[in-house]
Amino acid sequence: MIRLAVEPLTRQAFAPFGAVLQTDGAAHYPINQGNTTRYHALAEAETDPAGRAILSIFRGVPRPTPISITMLERHPLGSQAFMPLSDEEWLIVVADRPKTESLRCFRATGGQGVQYATNVWHHPLLVLARAQNFLVVDRDGPGENLEEVFLDPQAEIVL
Amino acid sequence: MIRLAVEPLTRQAFAPFGAVLQTDGAAHYPINQGNTTRYHALAEAETDPAGRAILSIFRGVPRPTPISITMLERHPLGSQAFMPLSDEEWLIVVADRPKTESLRCFRATGGQGVQYATNVWHHPLLVLARAQNFLVVDRDGPGENLEEVFLDPQAEIVL
């Protein structure tokens, strides 16, 4: 069992895995006669040519603590974005290779979403305090868009 | 000056204009070993072949009340989705034709987003109590994706 360090989520630290969806530090400009600020193109949905980007809502519930990290998944045909719909912290676990020693764990604020780039290994949704909804933008279409690996040894997150 | 009736936002009432992004009444199923519920494919991002779907955050500020509705816009090359990131009611104004007498005004809860279908006339973002952020999924790419019309007579919304 390996205990994961929990890092704050920043654009720089997450760059190898995809995009962070947040207003802080993002390029922006006024629209709608000054009544709206557009933080533009924080991410671009990726799909294979046969796929399409769809919008869904995921509702996650907290897992028992300490949180066991026993597997990772990835989507070879498109990106997957998660944006929290309530202001609660949540966790993100990613890896450049599907190995326990490659795991990285980020703690996001309720104002931060992420988009996993195509083919990036990640753990399924991890919420903390209570049930939390997310808007999810990912790829739908023909073909197999899910790979899973099980980790040995497992890891755990102690908060 | 025409005063608009304010209707509750429902899937059925909004169907001519696009999709409502909400969990209530949506097809759903468990994923992630039962730790997540997926409310699947509430909308599909539409773009022309040269375009791509991007994710942005819009931050809207309230307008003076009563709210004057003086113009509409539409996007001929793609859909545009708005999902609130905080639990505050907001307003949606749409029309099947860019005429004052065709205007419809819907009041959404903080748990309801919408996607305007391609080419649907709508008013820019209308928030109510305070500044409010939205995740926006719309189309980027070459070509002109904005048409605007100014309304005569104008309309107003009295809350």
Coordinates of N, CA and C in Angstrom, one line a residue, chain A residues 6-134:
Chain A
V6 N -1.0 14.6 -1.6 CA -2.1 15.4 -2.2 C -1.5 16.8 -2.5
E7 N -1.5 17.2 -3.8 CA -1.0 18.4 -4.2 C -2.1 19.4 -4.6
P8 N -1.9 20.7 -4.4 CA -3.0 21.6 -4.9 C -3.0 21.5 -6.4
L9 N -4.2 21.7 -7.0 CA -4.4 21.7 -8.5 C -4.0 23.0 -9.0
T10 N -3.0 23.0 -9.9 CA -2.6 24.2 -10.7 C -2.5 23.9 -12.1
R11 N -2.7 24.9 -13.0 CA -2.5 24.6 -14.4 C -1.2 24.0 -14.8
Q12 N -0.1 24.6 -14.1 CA 1.2 24.1 -14.5 C 1.4 22.7 -14.1
A13 N 1.0 22.3 -12.9 CA 1.2 20.9 -12.4 C 0.4 19.9 -13.2
F14 N -0.8 20.4 -13.7 CA -1.7 19.5 -14.4 C -1.5 19.4 -15.9
A15 N -0.6 20.3 -16.4 CA -0.5 20.4 -17.8 C -0.1 19.1 -18.5
P16 N 0.6 18.2 -18.0 CA 0.9 16.9 -18.7 C -0.4 16.1 -18.9
F17 N -1.4 16.4 -18.1 CA -2.6 15.5 -18.1 C -3.8 16.1 -18.8
G18 N -3.8 17.4 -19.0 CA -4.9 18.1 -19.7 C -5.1 19.5 -19.2
A19 N -6.3 20.0 -19.2 CA -6.5 21.4 -18.9 C -7.3 21.6 -17.6
V20 N -7.0 22.7 -16.9 CA -7.7 23.1 -15.7 C -8.8 24.2 -16.1
L21 N -10.0 23.9 -15.7 CA -11.1 24.9 -16.0 C -11.3 25.8 -14.9
Q22 N -10.8 27.0 -14.9 CA -10.9 27.9 -13.8 C -10.8 29.3 -14.4
T23 N -11.3 30.3 -13.7 CA -11.2 31.7 -14.2 C -9.9 32.3 -13.8
D24 N -9.3 31.9 -12.7 CA -8.1 32.5 -12.2 C -7.0 32.3 -13.2
G25 N -6.4 33.4 -13.7 CA -5.3 33.4 -14.6 C -5.7 33.1 -16.0
A26 N -7.0 33.0 -16.3 CA -7.4 32.6 -17.7 C -7.6 33.9 -18.6
A27 N -7.3 33.8 -19.8 CA -7.5 34.9 -20.8 C -9.0 35.1 -20.8
H28 N -9.4 36.4 -20.8 CA -10.8 36.8 -20.7 C -11.0 38.1 -21.4
Y29 N -12.3 38.4 -21.8 CA -12.7 39.7 -22.4 C -14.2 39.9 -22.2
P30 N -14.5 41.2 -22.2 CA -16.0 41.5 -21.9 C -16.8 41.2 -23.2
I31 N -18.0 40.7 -23.0 CA -19.0 40.5 -24.1 C -20.3 41.0 -23.6
N32 N -21.3 40.9 -24.5 CA -22.7 41.3 -24.1 C -22.8 42.7 -23.5
Q33 N -22.2 43.6 -24.2 CA -22.3 45.1 -23.8 C -21.7 45.2 -22.3
G34 N -20.7 44.4 -22.0 CA -20.1 44.6 -20.7 C -20.8 43.9 -19.6
N35 N -21.8 43.1 -19.9 CA -22.6 42.5 -18.8 C -22.1 41.0 -18.5
T36 N -21.1 40.6 -19.3 CA -20.6 39.2 -19.1 C -19.1 39.3 -19.4
T37 N -18.3 38.5 -18.7 CA -16.9 38.3 -19.0 C -16.7 36.8 -19.5
R38 N -16.1 36.7 -20.6 CA -15.9 35.4 -21.2 C -14.4 35.0 -21.0
Y39 N -14.3 33.9 -20.2 CA -13.0 33.2 -20.0 C -12.9 32.2 -21.0
H40 N -12.2 32.5 -22.1 CA -12.4 31.9 -23.4 C -11.6 30.6 -23.6
A41 N -12.2 29.6 -24.1 CA -11.5 28.4 -24.6 C -10.6 27.8 -23.5
L42 N -11.1 27.5 -22.4 CA -10.3 26.9 -21.3 C -9.9 25.5 -21.8
A43 N -10.7 24.9 -22.6 CA -10.4 23.5 -23.1 C -11.1 23.4 -24.4
E44 N -10.6 22.4 -25.2 CA -11.3 22.1 -26.5 C -11.7 20.6 -26.4
A45 N -12.9 20.3 -26.6 CA -13.4 18.9 -26.5 C -12.7 18.1 -27.7
E46 N -12.1 17.0 -27.4 CA -11.4 16.1 -28.4 C -12.3 14.9 -28.6
T47 N -12.5 14.6 -29.9 CA -13.1 13.3 -30.3 C -12.4 12.8 -31.6
D48 N -12.5 11.5 -31.8 CA -12.1 10.9 -33.0 C -13.2 11.4 -34.1
P49 N -12.9 11.2 -35.4 CA -13.8 11.7 -36.4 C -15.2 11.1 -36.3
A50 N -15.3 9.9 -35.9 CA -16.7 9.2 -35.8 C -17.4 9.6 -34.5
G51 N -16.8 10.3 -33.6 CA -17.4 10.6 -32.3 C -18.0 12.0 -32.3
R52 N -18.7 12.3 -31.2 CA -19.3 13.6 -31.0 C -19.2 14.0 -29.5
A53 N -19.1 15.3 -29.2 CA -19.0 15.7 -27.8 C -20.4 15.8 -27.3
I54 N -20.6 15.2 -26.1 CA -21.9 15.2 -25.5 C -21.8 15.8 -24.1
L55 N -22.9 16.4 -23.5 CA -23.0 17.0 -22.2 C -23.8 16.1 -21.3
S56 N -23.2 15.7 -20.2 CA -23.9 14.9 -19.2 C -23.7 15.5 -17.8
I57 N -24.5 15.0 -16.9 CA -24.3 15.4 -15.5 C -23.9 14.1 -14.7
F58 N -22.8 14.1 -14.0 CA -22.4 13.0 -13.1 C -22.6 13.4 -11.7
R59 N -23.2 12.5 -10.9 CA -23.4 12.8 -9.5 C -22.6 11.8 -8.7
G60 N -21.6 12.3 -8.0 CA -20.7 11.4 -7.3 C -21.0 11.4 -5.8
V61 N -20.8 10.2 -5.2 CA -20.9 10.1 -3.7 C -19.6 9.8 -3.1
P62 N -19.3 10.3 -1.9 CA -18.0 10.0 -1.2 C -17.8 8.5 -1.0
R63 N -16.5 8.1 -1.1 CA -16.1 6.7 -0.8 C -15.6 6.6 0.6
P64 N -15.5 5.4 1.1 CA -15.0 5.3 2.5 C -13.5 5.8 2.6
T65 N -13.2 6.4 3.7 CA -11.8 6.9 3.9 C -11.0 6.0 4.8
P66 N -9.7 5.8 4.7 CA -8.9 6.4 3.6 C -9.4 5.9 2.3
I67 N -9.3 6.7 1.2 CA -9.8 6.3 -0.1 C -8.8 5.3 -0.8
S68 N -9.2 4.2 -1.2 CA -8.4 3.2 -1.8 C -8.3 3.5 -3.3
I69 N -7.1 3.5 -3.9 CA -7.0 3.7 -5.3 C -6.5 2.3 -5.9
T70 N -7.4 1.6 -6.5 CA -7.1 0.2 -6.9 C -7.1 0.1 -8.4
M71 N -7.5 1.1 -9.2 CA -7.5 1.0 -10.6 C -7.5 2.4 -11.3
L72 N -7.2 2.4 -12.6 CA -7.2 3.6 -13.4 C -8.0 3.3 -14.7
E73 N -8.5 4.3 -15.3 CA -9.1 4.1 -16.6 C -8.6 5.2 -17.6
R74 N -8.8 5.0 -18.9 CA -8.5 6.0 -19.9 C -9.4 5.9 -21.0
H75 N -9.6 6.9 -21.8 CA -10.5 7.0 -23.0 C -9.7 7.3 -24.2
P76 N -9.5 6.2 -25.0 CA -8.6 6.4 -26.2 C -9.2 7.3 -27.3
L77 N -10.5 7.5 -27.3 CA -11.1 8.1 -28.5 C -11.6 9.6 -28.2
G78 N -11.3 10.1 -27.0 CA -11.7 11.5 -26.7 C -11.3 12.0 -25.3
S79 N -11.4 13.3 -25.1 CA -11.2 13.9 -23.8 C -12.4 13.7 -23.0
Q80 N -12.2 14.0 -21.7 CA -13.4 14.0 -20.7 C -13.2 15.1 -19.7
A81 N -14.1 16.0 -19.7 CA -14.0 17.2 -18.8 C -15.1 17.1 -17.7
F82 N -14.6 17.5 -16.5 CA -15.5 17.5 -15.3 C -15.5 18.9 -14.7
M83 N -16.7 19.5 -14.5 CA -16.8 20.8 -13.9 C -17.7 20.8 -12.7
P84 N -17.3 21.0 -11.5 CA -18.2 20.9 -10.3 C -19.3 21.9 -10.4
L85 N -20.5 21.5 -10.0 CA -21.7 22.4 -10.0 C -22.0 22.9 -8.6
S86 N -21.2 22.6 -7.7 CA -21.3 23.2 -6.3 C -19.9 23.4 -5.8
D87 N -19.8 24.3 -4.8 CA -18.6 24.8 -4.4 C -18.0 23.9 -3.2
E88 N -17.6 22.7 -3.6 CA -17.0 21.8 -2.7 C -15.7 21.2 -3.3
E89 N -14.7 21.1 -2.5 CA -13.4 20.5 -2.9 C -13.6 19.1 -3.4
W90 N -12.8 18.6 -4.3 CA -12.8 17.3 -4.8 C -11.4 16.8 -5.2
L91 N -11.2 15.6 -5.5 CA -9.9 15.0 -5.8 C -9.8 14.5 -7.2
I92 N -8.6 14.6 -7.7 CA -8.2 14.1 -9.1 C -7.0 13.2 -9.0
V93 N -7.0 12.0 -9.5 CA -5.9 11.1 -9.5 C -5.6 10.8 -11.0
V94 N -4.3 11.1 -11.4 CA -3.9 10.8 -12.8 C -2.5 10.1 -12.7
A95 N -2.1 9.7 -13.9 CA -0.8 9.0 -14.0 C -0.3 9.1 -15.4
D96 N 1.0 9.2 -15.6 CA 1.5 9.2 -17.0 C 1.6 7.7 -17.5
R97 N 1.8 6.8 -16.6 CA 1.8 5.4 -16.9 C 0.9 4.7 -15.8
P98 N 0.2 3.6 -16.2 CA -0.7 3.0 -15.3 C 0.0 2.1 -14.2
K99 N 0.8 2.8 -13.5 CA 1.6 2.2 -12.4 C 1.4 2.9 -11.1
T100 N 1.4 2.2 -10.0 CA 1.2 2.8 -8.7 C 2.2 3.9 -8.4
E101 N 3.4 3.7 -8.8 CA 4.5 4.7 -8.5 C 4.3 6.0 -9.4
S102 N 3.5 5.9 -10.4 CA 3.3 7.1 -11.2 C 2.1 8.0 -10.8
L103 N 1.4 7.5 -9.8 CA 0.1 8.2 -9.5 C 0.4 9.6 -9.0
R104 N -0.4 10.6 -9.4 CA -0.4 11.9 -8.8 C -1.8 12.3 -8.3
C105 N -1.9 12.9 -7.2 CA -3.2 13.2 -6.6 C -3.3 14.7 -6.4
F106 N -4.4 15.4 -7.0 CA -4.6 16.8 -6.9 C -5.9 17.1 -6.1
R107 N -5.8 18.1 -5.3 CA -7.0 18.6 -4.6 C -7.5 19.8 -5.3
A108 N -8.7 19.8 -5.8 CA -9.3 20.9 -6.5 C -10.3 21.7 -5.6
T109 N -10.4 23.0 -5.9 CA -11.5 23.7 -5.2 C -12.8 23.5 -5.9
G110 N -13.9 24.0 -5.4 CA -15.2 23.9 -6.1 C -15.3 24.8 -7.3
G111 N -14.3 25.6 -7.5 CA -14.3 26.5 -8.7 C -13.4 26.0 -9.8
Q112 N -12.8 24.8 -9.6 CA -11.9 24.2 -10.5 C -12.4 23.0 -11.1
G113 N -12.5 22.9 -12.5 CA -12.7 21.7 -13.2 C -11.5 21.2 -13.9
V114 N -11.5 20.0 -14.5 CA -10.4 19.6 -15.3 C -10.9 18.9 -16.6
Q115 N -10.1 18.9 -17.6 CA -10.4 18.1 -18.7 C -9.2 17.1 -18.9
Y116 N -9.5 15.8 -18.8 CA -8.4 14.8 -19.1 C -8.3 14.8 -20.6
A117 N -7.0 14.9 -21.0 CA -6.8 14.8 -22.5 C -7.0 13.3 -22.9
T118 N -7.2 13.1 -24.2 CA -7.4 11.8 -24.7 C -6.3 10.9 -24.3
N119 N -6.7 9.7 -23.8 CA -5.7 8.7 -23.4 C -5.0 8.9 -22.1
V120 N -5.4 9.9 -21.3 CA -4.7 10.1 -20.0 C -5.3 9.2 -19.0
W121 N -4.5 8.5 -18.3 CA -4.9 7.6 -17.2 C -5.4 8.4 -16.1
H122 N -6.6 8.0 -15.5 CA -7.2 8.8 -14.4 C -8.1 7.8 -13.6
H123 N -8.3 8.2 -12.4 CA -9.2 7.5 -11.5 C -10.6 8.0 -11.7
P124 N -11.6 7.2 -11.6 CA -13.0 7.7 -11.6 C -13.2 8.8 -10.6
L125 N -14.3 9.5 -10.7 CA -14.7 10.7 -9.9 C -14.5 10.4 -8.4
L126 N -13.9 11.4 -7.7 CA -13.7 11.3 -6.3 C -14.2 12.6 -5.6
V127 N -15.3 12.5 -5.0 CA -15.8 13.6 -4.2 C -15.6 13.4 -2.8
L128 N -15.8 14.5 -2.0 CA -15.3 14.4 -0.6 C -16.5 14.5 0.4
A129 N -17.0 15.7 0.6 CA -17.8 15.9 1.8 C -19.2 15.2 1.7
R130 N -19.7 15.4 0.5 CA -21.1 14.9 0.3 C -21.3 14.7 -1.2
A131 N -22.5 14.2 -1.6 CA -22.8 14.0 -3.0 C -22.6 15.3 -3.8
Q132 N -22.0 15.3 -5.0 CA -21.7 16.5 -5.7 C -21.9 16.2 -7.2
N133 N -22.6 17.2 -7.9 CA -22.8 17.1 -9.3 C -21.7 17.8 -10.1
F134 N -21.5 17.2 -11.3 CA -20.5 17.8 -12.2 C -21.1 17.8 -13.6

